[in-house]
Amino acid sequence: MTVAPSDLLGRARAGDKRATARLLSVVENDEPGAADALRTLYPLTGHAEIVGITGPPGGGKSTLVNRLTGAYRATTDRVAVVAVDPSSPFSGGAILGDRIRMRERFLDEGLFIRSMASRGHSGGLARATSRIVNVLDALGYGVVLVETVGVGQEEVEVVRVADTVCLVTVPGLGDDIQAIKAGVLEIADVLVVNKADRPGADETARDLAQMLTLGAPRTAWKAPIIRTVAATGEGTDQLIAAIAKHRAWAAESGERDARRRAAARAEVEDLLRDSLVRRLRDRLGQERVERAIARVADRAIDPYAAVDELLRE
Amino acid sequence: MARALRDAGMEVIYTGVHQTPEQVVETALQEDADVIGLSLLSGAHNYLFPRIAELMREKGMDDVLLFGGGIIPEADVPGLQKHGVGRIFPPGASLDDIAKYVREAVPAKKVAK
């Protein structure tokens, strides 16, 4: 299909899913036309409710996303899911399997599911995730659910993309719950104890409540603890209500604007850095950089000296 | 299989087993996949491959490669290929060969675009 990105844009905006999928690839891969497409779409963004779902692996994030999707679809014409899975650091390949839990919704006309590989980006998202979310937002998806990589401690970047972040945990993680408290708990707007029909749910909820009391709260928002059983759908309505409540609070308190500003800053700084590095590399030539790398590897010079030398040239 | 392709540096959407042709094609469409690989052990290949190829044509996915493998009698392969299906790998085919086939097929397809 040879289609100029501008045509894609028109067709995607008219609701053509194939064009939407292609457009997302153009933006994800930074193919020619990506910047133009984003330029056109950006003014149309800011209307979607963007909900982040994060938490350790095995917590049932995908199953919960599937439940939320069903519930949101009852009230929203178009819902999108962006699910991020890790890329292999060795081959660069990835297995993206979050869709498996959503199979009964594959043919839902109002739902668009897109998998993304993290492609070496840390933080629980792919580098292009926020751009992908922007495109879906601009195309009129009223709710965008963003499911992060399930690693546990450092997937805090979702806070840059989502209006409301749900941290999903389960009973029986034992000491692992300690591990999530450092970074992830801080960014959670809603805490979810999934698989709450299992033994230990009370303790998990109690542990979370206790952790919340540690340290100074960043805002006046007190993250509620919601119990769900994603496998049966129990608690989905309460979770949706908690997300809505947070959304209303964030809009009123200025938290949403503050977060969007921080997100914009991160996005601009990322692009600036990429662009500077690219320009620098073009000017220096890959060969010169490679020579410097080889000398560092041979211990002929140290990495700082190599950078100094390259920048002086 | 998914793991072998991942190890060959590809991003693989794994949909799970027992997908209908409609589900397979809709997934490939939303994910903007370059290739659809079908592993079939059920004996329904003479229905599933042509049906998927038909849905792909309906959706204008002429540039997406459809190929597969599994328990498929050799006698059925020419018939499937008439429907536009690419290579059919027998059970026990080398994972490297399959990855190589996909890698070689995709850039060719991209150039043809």
Short mmCIF file of C-alpha atoms in Angstrom, two decimals:
data_model
loop_
_atom_site.label_atom_id
_atom_site.label_comp_id
_atom_site.label_asym_id
_atom_site.label_seq_id
_atom_site.Cartn_x
_atom_site.Cartn_y
_atom_site.Cartn_z
CA MET A 1 0.00 0.00 0.00
CA THR A 2 1.69 3.16 -1.18
CA VAL A 3 -0.02 5.94 0.67
CA ALA A 4 1.37 9.32 1.56
CA PRO A 5 1.14 10.03 5.28
CA SER A 6 -1.21 12.94 4.55
CA ASP A 7 -3.69 10.54 2.92
CA LEU A 8 -3.27 8.18 5.82
CA LEU A 9 -4.17 10.97 8.15
CA GLY A 10 -7.40 11.75 6.34
CA ARG A 11 -8.41 8.11 6.24
CA ALA A 12 -7.44 7.48 9.84
CA ARG A 13 -9.48 10.45 10.96
CA ALA A 14 -12.44 9.03 9.05
CA GLY A 15 -12.12 5.90 11.19
CA ASP A 16 -10.24 3.60 8.80
CA LYS A 17 -8.45 1.14 11.08
CA ARG A 18 -5.88 0.04 8.53
CA ALA A 19 -4.88 3.66 7.95
CA THR A 20 -4.80 4.18 11.71
CA ALA A 21 -2.52 1.17 12.12
CA ARG A 22 -0.16 2.39 9.39
CA LEU A 23 -0.12 5.89 10.82
CA LEU A 24 0.80 4.50 14.23
CA SER A 25 3.70 2.62 12.61
CA VAL A 26 4.87 5.75 10.82
CA VAL A 27 4.94 7.55 14.14
CA GLU A 28 6.36 4.61 16.11
CA ASN A 29 9.21 4.06 13.63
CA ASP A 30 9.72 7.74 12.97
CA GLU A 31 9.22 7.09 9.25
CA PRO A 32 9.11 9.99 6.79
CA GLY A 33 5.96 12.01 7.40
CA ALA A 34 5.85 11.30 11.14
CA ALA A 35 6.66 14.86 12.15
CA ASP A 36 4.10 16.30 9.72
CA ALA A 37 1.42 13.93 10.96
CA LEU A 38 2.08 14.85 14.58
CA ARG A 39 2.07 18.53 13.68
CA THR A 40 -1.41 18.18 12.22
CA LEU A 41 -2.72 15.97 15.01
CA TYR A 42 -1.24 17.61 18.05
CA PRO A 43 -3.78 20.46 18.28
CA LEU A 44 -6.52 17.81 18.36
CA THR A 45 -5.10 16.05 21.41
CA GLY A 46 -6.00 16.55 25.04
CA HIS A 47 -9.52 15.15 25.00
CA ALA A 48 -8.95 11.48 25.73
CA GLU A 49 -9.03 10.01 29.21
CA ILE A 50 -5.67 8.32 29.47
CA VAL A 51 -5.40 5.61 32.08
CA GLY A 52 -2.11 3.88 32.87
CA ILE A 53 -2.04 0.33 34.20
CA THR A 54 1.20 -0.69 35.79
CA GLY A 55 2.50 -3.21 38.30
CA PRO A 56 4.64 -6.30 38.71
CA PRO A 57 4.36 -9.20 36.27
CA GLY A 58 1.73 -11.79 37.03
CA GLY A 59 -0.56 -9.25 38.66
CA GLY A 60 -3.21 -9.66 36.02
CA LYS A 61 -2.74 -6.31 34.28
CA SER A 62 -3.87 -7.57 30.89
CA THR A 63 -6.93 -9.29 32.31
CA LEU A 64 -7.84 -6.13 34.19
CA VAL A 65 -7.32 -4.02 31.07
CA ASN A 66 -9.67 -6.39 29.28
CA ARG A 67 -12.31 -5.80 31.97
CA LEU A 68 -11.84 -2.05 31.94
CA THR A 69 -12.06 -2.03 28.16
CA GLY A 70 -15.41 -3.77 28.28
CA ALA A 71 -16.74 -1.36 30.89
CA TYR A 72 -15.49 1.75 29.09
CA ARG A 73 -16.88 0.55 25.80
CA ALA A 74 -20.36 0.58 27.36
CA THR A 75 -20.12 4.36 27.64
CA THR A 76 -17.47 5.35 25.09
CA ASP A 77 -17.67 5.00 21.30
CA ARG A 78 -14.00 4.43 20.75
CA VAL A 79 -11.55 2.91 23.19
CA ALA A 80 -7.90 2.14 22.52
CA VAL A 81 -5.42 -0.07 24.33
CA VAL A 82 -1.66 0.41 24.02
CA ALA A 83 0.18 -2.53 25.58
CA VAL A 84 3.94 -2.44 25.97
CA ASP A 85 6.10 -5.55 26.31
CA PRO A 86 9.86 -5.75 26.69
CA SER A 87 12.25 -6.19 23.78
CA SER A 88 15.03 -8.72 24.10
CA PRO A 89 18.25 -6.86 24.83
CA PHE A 90 20.14 -9.46 22.81
CA SER A 91 18.23 -9.84 19.58
CA GLY A 92 16.09 -6.71 19.69
CA GLY A 93 13.08 -8.92 19.02
CA ALA A 94 10.03 -9.16 21.23
CA ILE A 95 7.03 -11.33 21.96
CA LEU A 96 3.96 -9.19 22.44
CA GLY A 97 1.35 -11.31 24.16
CA ASP A 98 -0.98 -8.93 25.97
CA ARG A 99 -3.65 -9.40 23.34
CA ILE A 100 -4.26 -12.97 24.42
CA ARG A 101 -6.37 -11.73 27.32
CA MET A 102 -8.48 -9.58 25.06
CA ARG A 103 -9.28 -12.10 22.40
CA GLU A 104 -13.04 -11.92 22.77
CA ARG A 105 -12.86 -8.22 21.92
CA PHE A 106 -10.77 -8.48 18.77
CA LEU A 107 -13.79 -7.89 16.57
CA ASP A 108 -15.23 -5.00 18.54
CA GLU A 109 -15.49 -2.19 16.01
CA GLY A 110 -15.06 0.49 18.65
CA LEU A 111 -11.86 -0.95 20.05
CA PHE A 112 -8.33 -0.56 18.77
CA ILE A 113 -5.56 -2.60 20.38
CA ARG A 114 -1.95 -1.89 19.62
CA SER A 115 1.06 -3.75 21.01
CA MET A 116 4.41 -2.04 21.32
CA ALA A 117 7.87 -3.42 22.04
CA SER A 118 9.90 -1.32 24.46
CA ARG A 119 12.85 -1.35 22.01
CA GLY A 120 15.48 -0.85 24.67
CA HIS A 121 13.72 2.04 26.35
CA SER A 122 13.54 1.69 30.10
CA GLY A 123 10.82 3.09 32.33
CA GLY A 124 8.10 0.62 31.42
CA LEU A 125 7.09 2.22 28.12
CA ALA A 126 8.53 2.47 24.63
CA ARG A 127 10.06 5.73 23.55
CA ALA A 128 7.22 6.35 21.12
CA THR A 129 4.38 5.42 23.49
CA SER A 130 3.42 8.98 24.30
CA ARG A 131 3.34 9.82 20.60
CA ILE A 132 1.19 6.78 19.86
CA VAL A 133 -1.19 7.85 22.62
CA ASN A 134 -1.28 11.36 21.17
CA VAL A 135 -2.27 10.02 17.78
CA LEU A 136 -5.07 7.87 19.23
CA ASP A 137 -6.25 10.82 21.32
CA ALA A 138 -6.35 13.06 18.25
CA LEU A 139 -8.21 10.43 16.23
CA GLY A 140 -11.07 10.58 18.69
CA TYR A 141 -10.45 7.66 21.00
CA GLY A 142 -12.23 8.77 24.16
CA VAL A 143 -10.37 6.44 26.48
CA VAL A 144 -6.82 5.18 25.97
CA LEU A 145 -5.58 2.46 28.33
CA VAL A 146 -1.81 2.18 28.53
CA GLU A 147 -0.44 -1.07 29.92
CA THR A 148 3.22 -0.94 30.88
CA VAL A 149 5.91 -3.58 30.81
CA GLY A 150 5.62 -5.61 33.99
CA VAL A 151 8.93 -5.11 35.69
CA GLY A 152 8.11 -3.65 39.04
CA GLN A 153 10.40 -0.98 40.29
CA GLU A 154 11.23 1.49 37.63
CA GLU A 155 8.25 1.64 35.37
CA VAL A 156 7.40 5.12 36.46
CA GLU A 157 7.35 6.75 33.07
CA VAL A 158 3.67 6.02 32.61
CA VAL A 159 2.99 9.04 34.79
CA ARG A 160 4.20 11.16 31.88
CA VAL A 161 1.60 9.72 29.59
CA ALA A 162 -1.43 8.91 31.71
CA ASP A 163 -3.86 11.20 33.52
CA THR A 164 -4.49 8.50 36.08
CA VAL A 165 -2.12 5.68 36.97
CA CYS A 166 -3.40 2.43 38.47
CA LEU A 167 -0.90 0.20 40.20
CA VAL A 168 -2.00 -3.41 40.11
CA THR A 169 -0.68 -5.80 42.67
CA VAL A 170 -1.80 -9.19 43.98
CA PRO A 171 -1.78 -11.05 47.27
CA GLY A 172 1.11 -13.35 47.87
CA LEU A 173 3.89 -11.31 46.35
CA GLY A 174 5.48 -11.41 49.78
CA ASP A 175 8.50 -9.20 50.06
CA ASP A 176 8.11 -8.14 46.47
CA ILE A 177 5.58 -5.67 47.66
CA GLN A 178 8.45 -3.94 49.40
CA ALA A 179 10.17 -3.56 46.09
CA ILE A 180 7.31 -1.71 44.47
CA LYS A 181 7.06 0.87 47.16
CA ALA A 182 10.08 2.88 46.15
CA GLY A 183 9.28 4.29 42.77
CA VAL A 184 6.04 2.89 41.57
CA LEU A 185 3.90 3.48 44.62
CA GLU A 186 4.70 7.15 44.44
CA ILE A 187 3.17 7.54 41.01
CA ALA A 188 0.06 5.45 41.72
CA ASP A 189 -3.20 7.38 41.80
CA VAL A 190 -5.27 4.28 42.38
CA LEU A 191 -4.03 1.10 44.03
CA VAL A 192 -5.55 -2.15 42.91
CA VAL A 193 -5.37 -5.42 44.79
CA ASN A 194 -6.26 -7.83 42.03
CA LYS A 195 -7.05 -11.52 42.56
CA ALA A 196 -8.63 -10.28 45.78
CA ASP A 197 -10.47 -13.58 46.25
CA ARG A 198 -7.14 -15.16 47.13
CA PRO A 199 -5.90 -15.59 50.65
CA GLY A 200 -3.75 -12.72 51.83
CA ALA A 201 -5.74 -9.97 50.10
CA ASP A 202 -6.43 -8.27 53.44
CA GLU A 203 -2.76 -8.24 54.35
CA THR A 204 -1.79 -6.88 50.95
CA ALA A 205 -4.34 -4.09 51.23
CA ARG A 206 -3.14 -3.34 54.73
CA ASP A 207 0.51 -3.29 53.62
CA LEU A 208 -0.32 -0.89 50.85
CA ALA A 209 -2.31 1.37 53.16
CA GLN A 210 0.60 1.42 55.54
CA MET A 211 3.11 2.23 52.86
CA LEU A 212 0.96 5.13 51.78
CA THR A 213 1.28 6.67 55.21
CA LEU A 214 5.07 6.65 54.95
CA GLY A 215 6.72 9.75 53.63
CA ALA A 216 5.21 13.11 52.87
CA PRO A 217 2.34 13.00 50.39
CA ARG A 218 3.14 14.69 47.11
CA THR A 219 -0.37 16.04 46.67
CA ALA A 220 -3.64 16.17 48.58
CA TRP A 221 -4.88 13.12 46.70
CA LYS A 222 -5.10 9.99 48.77
CA ALA A 223 -4.83 6.93 46.57
CA PRO A 224 -7.77 4.62 47.21
CA ILE A 225 -7.22 0.87 47.45
CA ILE A 226 -9.62 -1.03 45.21
CA ARG A 227 -10.08 -4.78 45.31
CA THR A 228 -10.75 -6.55 42.06
CA VAL A 229 -11.02 -10.04 40.67
CA ALA A 230 -10.28 -9.39 37.03
CA ALA A 231 -11.02 -12.98 36.09
CA THR A 232 -14.68 -12.53 37.07
CA GLY A 233 -14.99 -8.78 36.64
CA GLU A 234 -15.59 -8.16 40.33
CA GLY A 235 -14.61 -4.66 41.39
CA THR A 236 -14.36 -3.27 37.86
CA ASP A 237 -17.13 -0.73 38.48
CA GLN A 238 -15.47 0.46 41.68
CA LEU A 239 -12.18 0.81 39.86
CA ILE A 240 -13.78 2.84 37.07
CA ALA A 241 -15.42 5.05 39.69
CA ALA A 242 -12.09 5.58 41.45
CA ILE A 243 -10.41 6.50 38.17
CA ALA A 244 -13.20 8.97 37.39
CA LYS A 245 -12.90 10.47 40.83
CA HIS A 246 -9.18 10.96 40.41
CA ARG A 247 -9.71 12.47 37.00
CA ALA A 248 -12.15 15.01 38.41
CA TRP A 249 -9.81 15.85 41.28
CA ALA A 250 -6.80 16.19 38.95
CA ALA A 251 -8.68 18.57 36.68
CA GLU A 252 -9.85 20.70 39.58
CA SER A 253 -6.66 20.77 41.62
CA GLY A 254 -4.37 21.66 38.74
CA GLU A 255 -2.59 18.31 39.00
CA ARG A 256 -3.58 17.39 35.47
CA ASP A 257 -2.12 20.60 34.05
CA ALA A 258 1.04 20.16 36.08
CA ARG A 259 1.42 16.62 34.82
CA ARG A 260 0.78 17.57 31.23
CA ARG A 261 3.37 20.29 31.53
CA ALA A 262 5.91 17.84 32.93
CA ALA A 263 5.04 15.44 30.12
CA ALA A 264 5.51 18.15 27.52
CA ARG A 265 8.85 19.04 29.04
CA ALA A 266 10.01 15.44 28.96
CA GLU A 267 8.86 15.03 25.37
CA VAL A 268 10.57 18.19 24.17
CA GLU A 269 13.75 17.43 26.03
CA ASP A 270 13.82 13.89 24.64
CA LEU A 271 13.41 15.12 21.09
CA LEU A 272 15.95 17.85 21.62
CA ARG A 273 18.46 15.35 22.89
CA ASP A 274 17.78 12.95 20.00
CA SER A 275 18.07 15.71 17.50
CA LEU A 276 21.30 17.05 18.96
CA VAL A 277 22.86 13.60 19.07
CA ARG A 278 21.84 12.91 15.48
CA ARG A 279 23.26 16.20 14.27
CA LEU A 280 26.44 15.72 16.17
CA ARG A 281 26.87 12.21 14.82
CA ASP A 282 26.28 13.43 11.27
CA ARG A 283 28.88 16.10 11.69
CA LEU A 284 31.46 13.84 13.32
CA GLY A 285 30.85 10.87 11.09
CA GLN A 286 30.20 7.39 12.44
CA GLU A 287 33.77 6.36 11.72
CA ARG A 288 35.26 8.90 14.08
CA VAL A 289 32.88 7.88 16.84
CA GLU A 290 33.71 4.23 16.26
CA ARG A 291 37.44 5.00 16.43
CA ALA A 292 36.96 6.73 19.76
CA ILE A 293 34.88 3.79 21.05
CA ALA A 294 37.62 1.36 20.00
CA ARG A 295 40.24 3.36 21.84
CA VAL A 296 38.13 3.40 24.99
CA ALA A 297 37.60 -0.35 24.71
CA ASP A 298 41.37 -0.80 24.35
CA ARG A 299 41.84 1.32 27.44
CA ALA A 300 43.93 3.78 25.42
CA ILE A 301 41.79 6.65 26.68
CA ASP A 302 38.98 6.91 29.20
CA PRO A 303 35.36 7.54 28.14
CA TYR A 304 35.36 11.14 29.41
CA ALA A 305 38.45 11.98 27.42
CA ALA A 306 36.93 10.37 24.33
CA VAL A 307 33.83 12.55 24.62
CA ASP A 308 35.92 15.65 25.23
CA GLU A 309 37.97 14.91 22.15
CA LEU A 310 34.92 14.30 19.98
CA LEU A 311 33.22 17.46 21.12
CA ARG A 312 36.34 19.56 20.56
CA GLU A 313 36.64 18.47 16.96
CA MET B 1 8.15 -20.49 17.05
CA ALA B 2 7.40 -17.04 18.44
CA ARG B 3 10.54 -17.27 20.53
CA ALA B 4 12.65 -18.26 17.53
CA LEU B 5 11.43 -15.25 15.58
CA ARG B 6 12.03 -13.00 18.55
CA ASP B 7 15.55 -14.35 18.82
CA ALA B 8 15.95 -13.49 15.16
CA GLY B 9 15.22 -9.88 16.09
CA MET B 10 11.56 -9.68 15.13
CA GLU B 11 8.62 -8.26 17.04
CA VAL B 12 6.08 -11.04 17.30
CA ILE B 13 2.45 -10.52 18.25
CA TYR B 14 1.33 -13.73 19.87
CA THR B 15 -2.43 -14.11 19.80
CA GLY B 16 -2.84 -17.45 21.48
CA VAL B 17 -4.39 -20.53 19.96
CA HIS B 18 -7.78 -21.15 18.34
CA GLN B 19 -8.26 -17.82 16.67
CA THR B 20 -10.92 -17.36 14.02
CA PRO B 21 -9.77 -16.05 10.63
CA GLU B 22 -11.54 -12.77 11.41
CA GLN B 23 -9.61 -12.41 14.68
CA VAL B 24 -6.29 -13.18 13.01
CA VAL B 25 -6.80 -10.67 10.22
CA GLU B 26 -8.13 -7.94 12.51
CA THR B 27 -5.12 -8.37 14.80
CA ALA B 28 -2.67 -8.17 11.90
CA LEU B 29 -4.48 -5.10 10.63
CA GLN B 30 -4.45 -3.20 13.91
CA GLU B 31 -0.86 -4.14 14.61
CA ASP B 32 0.21 -3.20 11.07
CA ALA B 33 1.94 -6.56 10.77
CA ASP B 34 4.21 -7.28 7.82
CA VAL B 35 3.66 -11.01 8.05
CA ILE B 36 0.98 -13.41 9.25
CA GLY B 37 2.31 -16.80 10.28
CA LEU B 38 -0.18 -19.55 10.93
CA SER B 39 0.66 -22.72 12.78
CA LEU B 40 -1.95 -25.34 12.12
CA LEU B 41 -2.30 -28.80 13.51
CA SER B 42 -6.05 -29.08 13.28
CA GLY B 43 -6.41 -30.23 9.69
CA ALA B 44 -8.53 -27.19 8.86
CA HIS B 45 -5.82 -25.61 6.70
CA ASN B 46 -7.79 -25.94 3.47
CA TYR B 47 -10.45 -23.75 5.00
CA LEU B 48 -8.43 -21.40 7.22
CA PHE B 49 -5.70 -20.29 4.81
CA PRO B 50 -8.02 -19.40 1.91
CA ARG B 51 -10.45 -17.68 4.28
CA ILE B 52 -7.68 -15.58 5.81
CA ALA B 53 -6.30 -14.75 2.37
CA GLU B 54 -9.79 -13.68 1.30
CA LEU B 55 -10.26 -11.45 4.34
CA MET B 56 -6.83 -9.93 3.76
CA ARG B 57 -7.79 -9.07 0.19
CA GLU B 58 -11.06 -7.56 1.37
CA LYS B 59 -9.17 -5.31 3.77
CA GLY B 60 -6.59 -4.29 1.20
CA MET B 61 -3.77 -6.10 2.95
CA ASP B 62 -2.15 -7.16 -0.31
CA ASP B 63 1.29 -6.27 0.99
CA VAL B 64 1.12 -8.61 4.00
CA LEU B 65 2.78 -12.00 3.65
CA LEU B 66 0.73 -15.02 4.71
CA PHE B 67 2.65 -18.21 5.37
CA GLY B 68 2.44 -21.13 7.72
CA GLY B 69 3.40 -24.52 8.90
CA GLY B 70 2.26 -27.53 10.83
CA ILE B 71 0.66 -30.78 9.87
CA ILE B 72 -0.29 -30.08 6.29
CA PRO B 73 -0.13 -32.82 3.64
CA GLU B 74 2.26 -31.95 0.85
CA ALA B 75 -0.48 -32.58 -1.69
CA ASP B 76 -2.46 -29.67 -0.25
CA VAL B 77 0.35 -27.14 -0.54
CA PRO B 78 -0.02 -26.21 -4.24
CA GLY B 79 -3.73 -25.56 -3.68
CA LEU B 80 -2.97 -23.23 -0.79
CA GLN B 81 -0.33 -21.40 -2.75
CA LYS B 82 -2.87 -20.73 -5.47
CA HIS B 83 -4.70 -18.69 -2.85
CA GLY B 84 -1.62 -16.56 -2.37
CA VAL B 85 -0.19 -18.37 0.63
CA GLY B 86 3.63 -18.26 0.83
CA ARG B 87 5.81 -21.08 2.05
CA ILE B 88 4.35 -23.91 4.09
CA PHE B 89 6.88 -25.41 6.49
CA PRO B 90 6.52 -29.07 7.51
CA PRO B 91 6.80 -30.16 11.15
CA GLY B 92 10.44 -30.23 12.19
CA ALA B 93 11.49 -27.48 9.79
CA SER B 94 14.51 -25.59 11.02
CA LEU B 95 13.61 -22.50 13.00
CA ASP B 96 16.54 -20.73 11.38
CA ASP B 97 15.17 -21.46 7.94
CA ILE B 98 11.79 -20.05 8.91
CA ALA B 99 13.34 -16.89 10.37
CA LYS B 100 15.47 -16.53 7.24
CA TYR B 101 12.43 -16.92 5.03
CA VAL B 102 10.55 -14.19 6.90
CA ARG B 103 13.53 -11.87 6.94
CA GLU B 104 14.06 -12.25 3.23
CA ALA B 105 10.39 -11.92 2.40
CA VAL B 106 9.81 -8.71 4.30
CA PRO B 107 12.37 -6.37 2.77
CA ALA B 108 11.38 -7.64 -0.68
CA LYS B 109 7.82 -6.75 0.12
CA LYS B 110 8.84 -3.35 1.44
CA VAL B 111 10.72 -2.57 -1.76
CA ALA B 112 7.73 -3.61 -3.82
CA LYS B 113 5.55 -1.13 -1.98
#
